[in-house]
Coordinates of C-alpha atoms in Angstrom, one line a residue:
M123 CA 0.1 0.0 0.0
S124 CA 1.2 3.3 -1.0
D125 CA 1.8 6.2 1.6
L126 CA -1.0 8.1 0.1
Q127 CA -3.5 5.4 0.8
V128 CA -2.3 5.2 4.5
V129 CA -2.8 8.8 4.9
K130 CA -6.3 8.8 3.4
K131 CA -7.3 5.8 5.6
T132 CA -6.0 7.6 8.7
L133 CA -8.0 10.7 7.9
A134 CA -11.1 8.7 7.3
E135 CA -10.9 7.0 10.7
R136 CA -10.3 10.3 12.4
A137 CA -13.3 11.7 10.7
A138 CA -15.6 8.8 11.6
A139 CA -14.4 9.1 15.3
A140 CA -15.2 12.8 15.4
A141 CA -18.6 12.1 14.0
R142 CA -19.3 9.5 16.6
L143 CA -18.4 11.9 19.4
A144 CA -20.5 14.7 17.9
A145 CA -23.5 12.3 17.6
E146 CA -23.0 11.1 21.3
A147 CA -22.9 14.7 22.4
R148 CA -26.1 15.6 20.5
A149 CA -27.8 12.6 22.0
A150 CA -26.7 13.6 25.5
A151 CA -27.9 17.1 25.1
A152 CA -31.2 15.8 23.8
R153 CA -31.6 13.6 26.9
E154 CA -30.9 16.4 29.2
Q155 CA -33.4 18.6 27.4
R156 CA -36.0 15.8 27.7
E157 CA -35.4 15.5 31.4
R158 CA -35.7 19.3 31.9
D159 CA -39.0 19.3 30.0
L160 CA -40.3 16.4 31.9
F161 CA -39.4 18.1 35.3
A162 CA -41.0 21.4 34.3
L163 CA -44.2 19.5 33.1
T164 CA -44.3 17.6 36.5
V165 CA -43.7 20.6 38.7
G166 CA -45.9 23.1 36.9
P167 CA -45.5 26.9 36.9
V168 CA -43.2 28.2 39.6
Q169 CA -42.6 31.7 41.1
P170 CA -39.2 32.9 42.4
L171 CA -39.1 33.4 46.1
R172 CA -38.6 37.1 47.3
C173 CA -35.7 37.7 49.4
G174 CA -36.9 38.3 52.9
A175 CA -35.4 40.7 55.5
T176 CA -32.4 39.5 57.3
E177 CA -33.2 38.2 60.8
P178 CA -31.5 40.4 63.4
V179 CA -28.8 38.9 65.4
M180 CA -30.0 38.3 69.0
R181 CA -27.4 39.4 71.4
S182 CA -27.0 37.4 74.6
Q183 CA -28.6 39.2 77.5
A184 CA -26.6 39.8 80.6
E185 CA -27.2 37.4 83.6
P186 CA -29.7 39.0 86.0
L187 CA -28.2 40.1 89.3
P188 CA -29.4 37.9 92.3
R189 CA -30.7 40.9 94.2
Q190 CA -33.0 38.9 96.4
R191 CA -30.3 36.5 97.2
E192 CA -27.9 39.4 98.2
L193 CA -30.7 40.8 100.4
D194 CA -31.3 37.5 102.1
E195 CA -27.6 37.0 102.7
A196 CA -27.4 40.5 104.1
A197 CA -30.3 39.8 106.5
V198 CA -28.6 36.6 107.7
L199 CA -25.3 38.5 108.5
R200 CA -27.4 41.2 110.4
E201 CA -29.0 38.4 112.5
A202 CA -25.8 36.3 113.0
I203 CA -24.5 35.9 116.5
S204 CA -21.0 35.3 117.3
D205 CA -19.2 33.2 120.0
E206 CA -16.3 35.7 120.1
F207 CA -18.4 38.7 121.3
D208 CA -17.1 40.2 124.5
V209 CA -20.2 40.3 126.7
E210 CA -18.6 40.9 130.1
S211 CA -18.5 44.7 129.9
L212 CA -22.3 44.7 129.2
L213 CA -23.4 42.6 132.1
E214 CA -24.2 43.9 135.5
T215 CA -21.7 42.7 138.1
D216 CA -23.8 40.6 140.3
D217 CA -24.3 37.0 140.8
A218 CA -27.2 36.8 138.2
L219 CA -25.0 38.6 135.6
S220 CA -28.1 40.4 134.3
Y221 CA -28.4 42.7 131.2
R222 CA -30.5 45.6 130.1
R223 CA -30.3 47.4 126.8
E224 CA -29.6 51.1 126.8
G225 CA -32.8 53.0 127.6
V226 CA -34.1 50.3 129.8
G227 CA -34.5 51.1 133.4
P228 CA -32.9 49.0 136.2
E229 CA -36.4 48.4 137.6
V230 CA -37.0 46.2 134.6
V231 CA -34.1 43.7 135.6
R232 CA -35.4 43.7 139.2
K233 CA -38.9 42.8 138.1
L234 CA -37.5 40.0 135.9
R235 CA -35.6 38.6 139.0
R236 CA -38.7 38.6 141.1
G237 CA -40.8 37.0 138.4
V238 CA -43.3 39.9 138.0
W239 CA -44.0 38.9 134.3
S240 CA -45.4 35.5 133.5
I241 CA -43.4 33.2 131.4
Q242 CA -45.1 32.9 128.0
A243 CA -42.8 30.4 126.4
Q244 CA -39.8 28.3 127.0
L245 CA -36.8 27.0 125.1
D246 CA -34.9 24.0 126.6
L247 CA -31.4 23.7 125.3
H248 CA -30.4 20.6 127.3
G249 CA -28.3 18.2 125.3
S250 CA -27.9 20.6 122.5
R251 CA -24.5 21.1 120.8
R252 CA -23.3 24.7 120.7
D253 CA -24.1 25.4 117.0
E254 CA -27.5 23.7 117.3
A255 CA -28.3 25.7 120.4
R256 CA -27.3 29.0 118.7
E257 CA -29.6 28.3 115.8
Q258 CA -32.5 27.1 118.0
L259 CA -32.2 30.3 120.1
G260 CA -32.3 32.7 117.2
A261 CA -35.3 31.0 115.7
F262 CA -37.0 30.9 119.1
L263 CA -36.6 34.6 119.7
R264 CA -37.8 35.5 116.2
D265 CA -40.8 33.3 116.6
S266 CA -41.7 34.7 120.0
V267 CA -41.6 38.4 118.9
R268 CA -43.8 37.4 116.0
Q269 CA -46.4 36.0 118.3
G270 CA -46.2 39.3 120.4
L271 CA -44.6 37.5 123.5
R272 CA -42.8 39.6 126.0
C273 CA -41.3 37.3 128.6
V274 CA -39.7 33.9 127.7
R275 CA -37.4 31.5 129.5
V276 CA -34.3 29.9 128.0
V277 CA -33.1 26.8 129.8
H278 CA -29.4 26.3 129.3
G279 CA -28.7 23.9 132.3
K280 CA -26.3 24.0 135.2
G281 CA -23.5 22.0 133.5
N282 CA -23.7 19.1 135.9
G283 CA -23.4 16.7 132.9
S284 CA -20.7 18.6 131.1
P285 CA -17.0 17.8 131.2
G286 CA -15.6 19.4 134.4
R287 CA -19.1 20.2 135.4
E288 CA -18.7 23.6 133.6
P289 CA -22.0 25.3 132.3
V290 CA -20.8 25.7 128.8
L291 CA -24.1 26.9 127.4
K292 CA -24.8 29.2 130.2
S293 CA -22.1 31.6 129.2
K294 CA -22.8 31.2 125.5
V295 CA -26.5 31.9 125.8
K296 CA -25.8 35.2 127.5
T297 CA -23.3 36.2 124.9
W298 CA -25.9 35.4 122.2
L299 CA -28.6 37.2 123.9
V300 CA -26.8 40.4 124.1
Q301 CA -26.3 40.6 120.4
K302 CA -30.0 40.0 119.5
D303 CA -32.1 43.1 118.8
E304 CA -35.2 41.3 120.0
V305 CA -33.8 41.3 123.6
M306 CA -34.4 44.2 125.9
A307 CA -33.2 42.6 129.2
F308 CA -32.5 39.3 130.9
A309 CA -31.7 38.0 134.3
Q310 CA -31.1 34.7 136.0
A311 CA -34.3 32.9 136.8
R312 CA -35.6 32.5 140.4
A313 CA -35.1 29.1 142.1
A314 CA -38.7 28.2 141.3
D315 CA -38.2 29.0 137.6
G316 CA -35.0 27.1 137.0
G317 CA -32.3 29.2 139.2
H318 CA -28.8 29.0 137.8
G319 CA -29.8 26.7 134.9
A320 CA -32.2 29.2 133.2
V321 CA -32.5 32.9 132.2
L322 CA -35.6 34.9 131.9
V323 CA -35.6 37.1 128.8
L324 CA -37.7 40.4 128.2
L325 CA -38.4 40.9 124.5
R326 CA -39.2 44.0 122.5
S327 CA -42.7 44.6 121.6
S328 CA -43.8 43.6 118.1
E329 CA -46.4 46.4 118.0
P330 CA -45.8 49.8 116.6
Q331 CA -46.7 51.6 119.8
A332 CA -45.5 49.3 122.5
A333 CA -46.8 49.4 126.0
S334 CA -44.4 49.4 128.9
P335 CA -43.6 46.0 130.3
R336 CA -46.0 46.3 133.3
A337 CA -48.9 46.9 130.8
V338 CA -48.4 43.6 129.0
R339 CA -51.7 41.8 128.6
E340 CA -52.4 38.5 130.3
P341 CA -50.0 36.0 128.7
R342 CA -50.8 32.6 127.4
A343 CA -49.6 29.5 129.1
P344 CA -46.0 28.7 128.6
R345 CA -45.1 26.8 125.3
R346 CA -42.8 24.1 126.5
I347 CA -40.5 22.9 123.8
R348 CA -38.7 20.5 126.2
P349 CA -39.6 19.6 129.8
A350 CA -38.2 22.2 132.2
P351 CA -35.5 21.2 134.7
A352 CA -36.7 20.0 138.1

């Protein structure tokens, strides 16, 4: 075969390949068009969506300040009573180690000692640990003032069952009482009311215009939390 015939054959093969590729491309385009037409026929008329307004970015809000918790904590601190408070300078130097708040006359303490006012409620701290006794005393005083009580008794014991027979709660109770705003005065109870093992406490009036202690209305029977000592 001559060189001319070889060239002609090669050109013919290339032309045939190009024709096949062109035919395949036309067939693919036709298929794609048919698929588009079929989709449009199936979906039907459509309308482009309008672009809506951009949603505003929500900024994180600052954490609310715990105002009520701060107020509650401040109230607890105001009502707190300390074991380290130096009470000796506030007590009268007598065997009963009595106390009266500024503005309260000495006759008030004398009447407490004589049992002029009826005991309206009692808290017995026998067997209580120091922390328990302190919490019980604070709650007892607040509850008594809310009920309008004026004269109450706190039984701290004589210390006969304590190590060294030392009346631990006796000194603690007096230290705590001096720090409480509800307490106007206190004195050691008479022998018939507990003697060295108890203290009588005069509370402030819960009424806006409080009468003097001698004008206190007839009290209710004592509310005994625990049995009083013999």
